[in-house]
XYZ file of C-alpha atoms in Angstrom:
612
model
C -23.552 25.693 36.036
C -22.493 24.513 39.474
C -19.292 26.174 40.743
C -16.375 23.812 41.139
C -13.739 24.399 43.811
C -10.422 22.631 43.287
C -8.958 20.809 46.282
C -5.331 20.403 47.315
C -4.858 17.172 45.403
C -6.323 18.702 42.240
C -4.053 21.756 42.494
C -1.045 19.496 43.047
C -1.929 17.447 39.969
C -2.341 20.653 37.950
C 1.118 21.870 39.014
C 2.622 18.457 38.237
C 0.955 18.520 34.795
C 2.503 21.929 34.108
C 5.909 20.600 35.203
C 5.467 17.552 32.967
C 4.596 19.670 29.930
C 7.681 21.786 30.597
C 9.959 18.741 30.945
C 8.559 17.241 27.738
C 9.854 20.296 25.832
C 13.418 19.927 27.168
C 15.565 18.394 24.453
C 18.482 17.726 26.817
C 16.350 15.475 29.073
C 15.365 12.085 27.600
C 11.601 11.870 27.204
C 11.447 8.524 28.980
C 13.347 9.963 31.976
C 10.937 12.897 32.301
C 7.969 10.532 32.029
C 9.305 8.152 34.674
C 10.057 11.027 37.072
C 6.502 12.401 36.747
C 4.999 8.945 37.189
C 7.058 8.359 40.325
C 6.014 11.722 41.821
C 2.379 10.990 41.026
C 2.388 7.509 42.546
C 4.447 8.471 45.589
C 2.364 11.581 46.216
C -0.959 9.736 46.265
C 0.591 6.963 48.365
C 1.921 9.327 51.032
C -1.116 11.611 50.961
C -4.155 9.414 50.137
C -7.000 11.032 48.238
C -10.158 10.323 50.194
C -13.717 11.630 50.119
C -16.284 10.788 52.784
C -13.824 8.343 54.277
C -13.440 6.398 51.002
C -10.298 6.117 48.914
C -11.127 7.746 45.579
C -7.888 7.228 43.723
C -5.418 4.462 44.496
C -1.727 4.903 43.587
C -1.856 1.615 41.696
C -4.542 3.077 39.422
C -1.736 4.996 37.680
C -0.184 1.711 36.551
C -3.252 0.776 34.531
C -1.841 2.658 31.547
C 0.658 -0.154 30.982
C -2.276 -2.452 30.239
C -4.364 0.135 28.430
C -6.028 -1.250 25.301
C -4.850 1.742 23.253
C -1.224 1.181 24.291
C -1.449 -2.533 23.380
C -2.809 -1.592 19.961
C -0.111 1.035 19.462
C 2.730 -1.359 20.309
C 1.313 -4.150 18.162
C 0.847 -1.822 15.183
C 4.408 -0.508 15.590
C 5.722 -4.057 15.226
C 3.344 -4.958 12.381
C 4.454 -1.812 10.533
C 8.065 -2.849 11.077
C 7.343 -6.082 9.216
C 6.120 -4.102 6.188
C 9.297 -2.061 6.330
C 11.794 -4.906 6.654
C 10.134 -7.173 4.068
C 9.987 -4.386 1.469
C 6.247 -4.932 1.082
C 5.802 -1.395 -0.204
C 8.322 -1.843 -3.016
C 5.668 -1.709 -5.804
C 4.563 1.705 -4.588
C 8.168 2.839 -4.434
C 8.643 1.776 -8.053
C 5.543 3.692 -9.180
C 6.598 6.860 -7.358
C 10.176 6.571 -8.614
C 9.065 6.185 -12.269
C 6.700 9.140 -11.907
C 9.532 11.405 -10.761
C 11.614 10.519 -13.780
C 8.778 11.323 -16.207
C 6.681 14.151 -14.779
C 7.879 15.844 -11.553
C 4.696 17.918 -11.080
C 2.498 14.830 -11.331
C 5.005 12.865 -9.274
C 4.738 15.320 -6.367
C 0.967 14.995 -6.099
C 1.299 11.203 -6.467
C 3.825 11.158 -3.628
C 1.653 13.358 -1.396
C -1.512 11.316 -1.970
C 0.301 7.973 -1.621
C 1.973 9.092 1.612
C -1.337 10.360 3.015
C -3.267 7.162 2.143
C -0.560 4.871 3.540
C -0.289 6.855 6.765
C -4.007 6.281 7.390
C -3.205 2.615 8.071
C 0.331 2.536 9.437
C 2.846 4.621 11.371
C 4.223 7.650 9.523
C 7.879 6.889 10.170
C 8.306 3.835 7.882
C 6.443 5.703 5.126
C 8.847 8.621 5.355
C 11.712 6.114 5.528
C 10.402 4.593 2.280
C 9.880 7.851 0.368
C 12.926 9.882 1.438
C 15.550 7.880 -0.499
C 13.298 8.047 -3.585
C 13.076 11.832 -3.363
C 16.813 12.248 -2.737
C 17.670 10.005 -5.680
C 15.136 11.692 -7.980
C 16.460 15.154 -7.087
C 20.004 14.099 -7.917
C 18.988 12.644 -11.289
C 16.540 15.385 -12.334
C 18.580 18.254 -10.835
C 15.735 19.803 -8.825
C 16.043 20.943 -5.198
C 14.843 18.212 -2.889
C 13.972 20.876 -0.283
C 10.925 21.823 -2.361
C 9.338 18.388 -2.008
C 10.715 16.712 1.143
C 8.845 18.850 3.668
C 5.483 18.721 1.824
C 5.817 14.932 1.690
C 6.456 14.684 5.449
C 3.520 16.952 6.328
C 1.215 15.036 3.942
C 1.766 11.852 5.949
C 0.709 13.697 9.111
C -2.470 14.928 7.374
C -3.303 11.396 6.200
C -2.630 9.947 9.640
C -5.581 11.874 11.046
C -8.153 10.056 8.967
C -8.579 6.700 10.764
C -8.475 5.396 14.324
C -5.231 3.535 13.572
C -3.510 6.313 11.592
C -1.394 7.450 14.542
C -0.809 6.475 18.150
C -2.498 9.757 19.077
C -5.734 8.660 17.412
C -5.744 5.332 19.229
C -5.051 7.084 22.498
C -7.916 9.555 22.140
C -10.329 6.809 21.081
C -9.319 4.631 24.028
C -9.640 7.405 26.611
C -13.004 8.561 25.291
C -14.312 4.967 25.349
C -13.106 4.526 28.938
C -15.029 7.696 29.847
C -18.290 6.275 28.565
C -18.402 7.409 24.953
C -19.263 5.047 22.137
C -16.537 3.094 20.324
C -15.378 5.061 17.293
C -15.282 2.979 14.106
C -12.200 2.803 11.906
C -13.451 5.334 9.319
C -15.846 7.354 11.515
C -14.268 10.757 10.858
C -12.752 10.093 7.427
C -15.226 12.517 5.776
C -14.086 15.729 7.564
C -10.425 14.760 7.132
C -10.973 14.011 3.428
C -12.544 17.432 2.878
C -10.209 19.551 4.994
C -7.156 17.388 4.386
C -7.809 17.517 0.663
C -7.503 21.311 0.763
C -4.328 20.904 2.824
C -2.809 18.538 0.255
C -3.629 21.029 -2.536
C -1.749 23.667 -0.553
C 1.252 21.323 -0.115
C 1.223 20.540 -3.847
C 0.645 23.939 -5.409
C 1.839 26.530 -2.879
C 4.265 25.007 -0.361
C 7.132 24.352 -2.853
C 7.076 28.070 -3.770
C 7.311 29.097 -0.129
C 10.414 27.014 0.493
C 13.831 28.451 -0.447
C 16.340 26.236 -2.194
C 18.312 24.463 0.488
C 21.399 22.380 -0.010
C 20.765 19.125 1.856
C 23.653 18.089 4.092
C 25.927 15.784 2.083
C 23.366 15.427 -0.697
C 26.014 14.513 -3.253
C 26.306 10.736 -3.290
C 29.418 10.630 -5.494
C 32.584 9.858 -3.526
C 34.303 13.126 -2.630
C 36.294 13.026 0.576
C 38.423 10.159 1.845
C 39.991 9.732 5.252
C 43.359 8.085 4.808
C 46.790 7.495 6.358
C 50.128 8.629 5.002
C 52.837 6.165 6.078
C 56.125 8.089 6.368
C 58.889 6.238 4.498
C 62.537 6.206 5.457
C 64.531 8.873 3.590
C 61.320 10.445 2.352
C 60.907 14.212 2.614
C 58.842 14.013 5.839
C 61.373 11.773 7.589
C 63.139 13.924 10.215
C 61.233 17.090 9.380
C 59.136 19.084 11.848
C 55.393 19.269 11.485
C 55.598 22.934 10.462
C 58.072 22.021 7.673
C 55.770 19.259 6.417
C 52.786 21.620 6.362
C 54.829 24.299 4.562
C 55.909 21.747 1.928
C 52.236 20.953 1.295
C 51.457 24.616 0.800
C 49.604 24.981 4.093
C 46.588 23.072 2.736
C 47.297 19.688 4.339
C 44.972 18.875 7.212
C 46.481 16.413 9.655
C 43.995 15.066 12.175
C 46.474 13.064 14.247
C 49.954 11.540 14.175
C 50.377 7.907 15.215
C 53.832 6.583 16.119
C 53.004 3.190 17.616
C 49.787 1.278 18.151
C 49.163 3.121 21.401
C 51.193 6.344 21.025
C 49.771 9.442 19.338
C 51.871 12.611 19.156
C 50.661 16.095 19.986
C 50.296 18.165 16.808
C 52.877 20.796 17.871
C 54.687 22.726 15.115
C 58.053 21.612 16.522
C 57.291 17.873 16.742
C 59.590 15.811 14.505
C 58.121 13.290 12.084
C 59.935 9.934 11.862
C 59.894 7.005 9.460
C 57.029 4.698 10.334
C 54.748 7.469 11.589
C 51.251 7.569 10.203
C 49.599 10.875 9.406
C 45.792 10.751 9.488
C 44.472 13.128 6.843
C 41.250 13.946 4.935
C 41.042 15.209 1.383
C 40.026 14.385 -2.165
C 41.624 11.377 -3.911
C 43.646 13.677 -6.201
C 45.085 15.694 -3.308
C 45.899 12.565 -1.339
C 47.977 11.219 -4.220
C 49.656 14.618 -4.547
C 50.644 14.661 -0.860
C 51.906 11.102 -1.139
C 54.343 12.067 -3.869
C 55.241 15.425 -2.346
C 56.102 14.104 1.109
C 57.664 10.805 0.095
C 55.070 8.771 1.935
C 52.889 5.781 1.144
C 49.133 6.245 1.101
C 46.988 3.808 3.039
C 43.237 3.659 2.917
C 42.132 3.960 6.532
C 39.675 1.101 6.110
C 42.383 -1.261 4.836
C 45.690 -0.674 6.639
C 47.294 -3.845 5.332
C 47.112 -2.843 1.662
C 48.957 0.360 0.739
C 47.759 2.418 -2.165
C 50.405 2.328 -4.915
C 50.637 2.576 -8.689
C 49.122 -0.876 -9.091
C 46.272 -0.221 -6.683
C 45.568 3.528 -6.823
C 42.937 5.159 -4.673
C 39.792 5.077 -6.767
C 36.075 5.392 -6.190
C 35.145 2.141 -7.875
C 33.197 -0.036 -5.491
C 33.029 2.783 -2.972
C 30.008 4.955 -2.216
C 29.106 7.722 0.137
C 25.796 7.459 1.932
C 23.852 9.429 4.500
C 22.651 7.572 7.575
C 19.989 9.325 9.664
C 19.887 8.515 13.359
C 16.285 7.657 14.293
C 14.675 6.820 17.627
C 15.122 3.134 18.333
C 18.071 2.710 15.961
C 21.323 1.166 17.274
C 22.990 4.621 17.158
C 20.335 6.580 19.024
C 21.819 8.192 22.188
C 25.062 6.246 21.680
C 28.469 7.026 20.238
C 29.922 5.324 17.176
C 32.592 3.775 19.379
C 30.037 2.348 21.820
C 27.965 0.960 18.959
C 31.111 -0.491 17.257
C 29.768 1.021 14.060
C 32.729 0.424 11.738
C 33.296 -3.155 12.880
C 29.607 -4.045 12.767
C 28.746 -2.541 9.405
C 32.054 -2.263 7.511
C 31.469 1.466 6.912
C 33.748 4.388 7.641
C 32.134 7.476 9.207
C 33.492 10.654 7.608
C 31.423 13.548 8.901
C 28.413 14.428 11.018
C 25.570 16.899 10.516
C 23.742 17.829 13.709
C 20.029 18.288 13.181
C 19.619 20.958 15.814
C 22.879 22.857 15.371
C 23.397 25.965 13.270
C 26.465 24.456 11.643
C 27.381 20.980 10.568
C 30.881 21.414 11.971
C 31.496 19.057 14.882
C 34.295 19.464 17.384
C 36.090 16.523 18.928
C 36.460 12.890 17.960
C 33.567 11.861 15.708
C 33.556 8.366 17.204
C 32.976 9.670 20.734
C 30.076 12.054 20.041
C 26.715 11.020 21.517
C 24.302 10.897 18.617
C 20.733 12.215 18.744
C 17.612 11.595 16.707
C 17.846 13.503 13.449
C 21.660 13.562 13.243
C 23.040 12.626 9.810
C 26.241 10.628 9.366
C 28.199 10.688 6.140
C 29.713 7.242 5.699
C 31.928 5.617 3.075
C 31.979 1.983 2.126
C 31.367 -0.598 -0.551
C 28.019 -0.685 -2.281
C 27.486 -4.112 -0.729
C 28.046 -2.772 2.820
C 25.619 0.100 2.229
C 23.048 -2.295 0.759
C 23.412 -4.595 3.781
C 22.868 -1.674 6.141
C 19.725 -0.619 4.281
C 18.405 -4.191 4.080
C 18.844 -4.624 7.841
C 16.090 -2.050 8.375
C 17.850 -0.889 11.557
C 18.829 2.547 10.217
C 17.580 5.065 7.668
C 19.947 5.198 4.682
C 19.551 8.120 2.290
C 22.036 7.259 -0.409
C 19.397 6.822 -3.107
C 21.629 4.461 -5.064
C 20.602 1.007 -3.923
C 17.337 -0.854 -4.251
C 14.833 -0.988 -1.431
C 14.660 -4.316 0.402
C 12.353 -6.921 -1.018
C 11.905 -10.497 0.083
C 9.569 -13.346 -0.673
C 7.709 -12.443 2.538
C 6.481 -9.106 1.114
C 3.120 -10.354 -0.226
C 2.536 -12.340 2.926
C 3.145 -9.251 5.089
C 0.767 -7.152 2.962
C -1.930 -9.830 3.199
C -1.651 -9.975 7.000
C -1.731 -6.171 7.307
C -4.803 -6.079 5.073
C -6.470 -8.619 7.355
C -5.677 -6.502 10.438
C -7.285 -3.419 8.872
C -10.260 -5.342 7.446
C -11.071 -7.061 10.728
C -11.118 -3.722 12.519
C -13.037 -1.931 9.757
C -15.803 -4.572 9.652
C -16.114 -4.640 13.424
C -15.123 -8.305 13.606
C -12.699 -7.509 16.430
C -11.236 -4.391 18.109
C -8.058 -3.010 16.577
C -6.060 -4.034 19.670
C -7.087 -7.648 19.125
C -6.647 -7.681 15.333
C -3.246 -5.967 15.595
C -2.071 -8.484 18.191
C -3.279 -11.380 16.030
C -1.541 -9.789 13.041
C 1.691 -9.499 15.007
C 1.541 -13.169 15.900
C 0.987 -14.099 12.248
C 3.876 -11.866 11.135
C 6.225 -13.676 13.507
C 4.835 -17.152 12.821
C 5.159 -16.756 9.031
C 8.700 -15.367 9.160
C 7.793 -11.840 8.095
C 9.166 -10.453 11.333
C 11.890 -11.614 13.692
C 11.869 -10.915 17.396
C 14.937 -8.693 17.108
C 13.170 -6.428 14.604
C 9.942 -6.599 16.605
C 11.626 -5.347 19.784
C 13.519 -2.569 17.978
C 10.185 -1.338 16.584
C 8.980 -0.574 20.109
C 9.750 2.964 21.291
C 10.356 3.221 25.034
C 9.880 7.038 24.975
C 6.493 6.643 23.278
C 5.369 3.958 25.740
C 6.489 5.919 28.792
C 4.959 9.220 27.729
C 1.647 7.507 26.945
C 1.534 5.768 30.340
C 2.489 8.946 32.179
C 0.027 11.097 30.217
C -2.749 8.582 30.884
C -1.900 8.714 34.604
C -2.012 12.524 34.599
C -5.326 12.429 32.709
C -6.772 10.032 35.265
C -5.596 12.241 38.126
C -7.073 15.356 36.512
C -10.375 13.574 36.021
C -10.720 11.900 39.412
C -9.699 14.992 41.408
C -12.231 17.127 39.517
C -9.501 19.326 38.038
C -10.508 18.444 34.459
C -14.031 19.667 35.149
C -12.634 22.811 36.812
C -10.393 23.588 33.819
C -13.297 22.945 31.469
C -15.568 25.282 33.439
C -12.852 27.943 33.507
C -12.440 27.666 29.739
C -16.201 27.889 29.185
C -16.503 30.894 31.515
C -13.684 32.673 29.675
C -15.555 32.060 26.426
C -18.944 32.938 27.935
C -21.260 34.563 25.450
C -19.684 32.766 22.517
C -21.705 30.126 20.660
C -20.535 26.482 20.985
C -18.977 26.418 17.469
C -16.644 29.278 18.394
C -15.776 27.635 21.708
C -14.984 24.456 19.766
C -12.782 26.448 17.366
C -10.920 28.103 20.259
C -10.339 24.732 21.937
C -9.090 23.223 18.675
C -6.601 26.108 18.331
C -5.446 25.602 21.920
C -4.749 21.897 21.298
C -2.934 22.738 18.052
C -0.614 25.169 19.810
C 0.029 22.663 22.617
C 0.955 19.820 20.286
C 3.590 21.949 18.555
C 5.201 22.623 21.936
C 4.911 19.250 23.704
C 4.399 15.666 22.594
C 1.184 15.066 20.644
C 0.434 12.017 22.801
C 0.751 14.085 25.962
C -1.509 16.774 24.532
C -4.079 14.134 23.540
C -4.110 12.244 26.848
C -4.416 15.394 28.932
C -6.813 17.174 26.561
C -9.396 14.404 26.057
C -10.862 14.429 29.601
C -10.987 18.233 29.499
C -12.769 18.142 26.105
C -15.483 15.804 27.405
C -15.901 17.992 30.484
C -16.287 21.087 28.295
C -19.031 19.363 26.294
C -20.792 18.397 29.514
C -20.583 21.974 30.798
C -22.108 23.224 27.522
C -24.624 20.378 27.453
C -23.738 19.483 23.868
C -22.429 16.382 22.088
C -18.915 15.466 23.195
C -17.895 13.964 19.828
C -16.842 17.193 18.060
C -14.793 18.231 21.117
C -13.055 14.839 21.262
C -12.292 15.171 17.548
C -10.962 18.677 18.220
C -8.426 17.069 20.554
C -7.598 14.383 18.022
C -7.193 16.756 15.067
C -5.439 19.451 17.106
C -2.982 16.974 18.628
C -2.089 15.719 15.145
C -1.376 19.139 13.632
C 2.364 19.085 14.349
C 3.177 21.142 11.265
C 4.851 24.293 12.491
C 7.997 23.061 14.271
C 10.564 20.384 13.424
C 10.265 18.931 16.925
C 6.514 18.462 16.957
C 6.707 15.017 15.374
C 9.483 12.484 14.858
C 9.239 12.466 11.064
C 9.685 16.245 11.018
C 13.182 15.766 12.438
C 14.077 13.231 9.762
C 12.772 15.526 7.038
C 14.636 18.499 8.517
C 17.959 16.638 8.313
C 17.501 15.127 4.876
C 16.152 18.305 3.262
C 18.654 20.697 4.819
C 15.804 22.761 6.270
C 15.993 25.475 8.904
C 13.491 26.107 11.672
C 12.026 29.026 9.703
C 11.138 26.722 6.788
C 8.703 24.790 8.988
C 7.107 28.082 10.023
C 6.783 29.202 6.373
C 4.807 26.091 5.411
C 3.521 24.831 8.761
C 1.740 27.986 9.896
C -0.348 28.437 6.696
C -1.143 24.708 6.662
C -2.151 24.858 10.341
C -4.454 27.819 9.675
C -6.044 26.024 6.706
C -6.705 22.883 8.728
C -7.889 24.809 11.814
C -10.332 26.959 9.848
C -11.529 23.937 7.859
C -12.265 21.809 10.925
C -13.779 24.828 12.713
C -16.299 25.150 9.889
C -17.057 21.511 9.136
C -17.258 19.945 12.635
C -20.192 22.111 13.831
C -22.057 21.328 10.592
C -21.503 17.572 10.757
C -22.331 17.331 14.483
C -25.048 19.996 14.539
C -23.553 22.208 17.224
């Protein structure tokens, strides 16, 4: 093998890649901001210090913009929007009905049905809408059948990741790897080219998720899993000559036995009093409190006040209209990337006014406790956060039907419209055209998107919300880094270094080691970043070994999809973590064994299939 000496540009790109991978792991820095910063440094660096060889410009700064027009990115964006049409039209309702009936009759059979259905669906569409579809079913089934939802929610989420590996359109990672490998001179992978190894190895993984994983998971109490109305936020209007009139706050609290929790005291529309023990309560003041309906009525009588429902200040609760749960429901709303609440506060999103729902509490996905300090309406929400809201069944149904947020109440029907069959037919055409080689997936997906919009299955508002700016930016930036690594020779240098470190080992063991490396990387950084950076290196390794590049490209693809061991490795893991009440350790309990099963399986089967 010819020695390769990295130059200054290659070393700079390597350092920038390391910085990028570090920034991508920082939860407090938006992914799109990190991606844009790296892209700017890359473009500016090659503009100020041109990369030339023999007097010729090898890499132009504008070459890094080509990712925005990359065929894989076009296909990913189009499929995101096509998948959104299936979600908003309720096209998967028949499957939801089958799964729901199975849970009510035979939970053991229902679990394997759910796992297989999730895996098959994820082979043809993005995992997120599938998890969105199945999570309310599992929550509702667990409440009716009295089994812990934590035993089934995580296996379901991981099954969709396993299924997503099996086709070129299963995940954005797959499309990215296929596109990069094609641009580097490899043949065009067909839709089902590697379905056989995934079916064999993934089948063993699904058996593990069905038979073993539920036993490894401790019973967790999902945050706010009880959908029966429990806690109300209300106002006590202090009446003239009532007990509270003229009393200090400490006297009012003592009268209530020390159990009354007063959030704030409002005197006028714009004046709120400090909650000091010595502050005097006057007639007309409103005490904002939270408690059960029974306790609220008790405090009303005890303090000589009138109870107002906070969501209807004009209609006091009295003997004729007591505070009851009829018509009211509690629901869990999970904040997802791209939803109107993501990285915004409830006040900024005008949540209550827009949806007619009252936020009661917040569970933070990445905090040890669900307790939240400060005004709930002013907290900046993150992906995976769970809001407990109260409202009419109609308001909750409208929120779910809008498709803009993930509602986990499990009490209302999934959306279904007369466009559902039409959307399924179009999606089938997209898949069939790509599978038969009639047109590339980027073309068929774009045609499918146009048909979805033209036939009314998808509106432009829903189409644009389906696009994820973080996903787009990290793909473009990762493609730019991959191009820089390749053109500067750094990819070949890293490949040679890896081969030299594994010198003496046969190619199958080198392949296995590289697959493990990609698996570890994808659980630390974004799977798309791992795929875009790893693919050029994989092809270079194959060239150094003088063997077929296909198994090494598939090692990148499979490794970059194995985001099993951490809740932050994949977006759906965060949703599952919140809804199932899981802790970080739960992902390790199930994710590490599943990762080892898949790694060993692919390490054995890829060399056999590709004759390494």
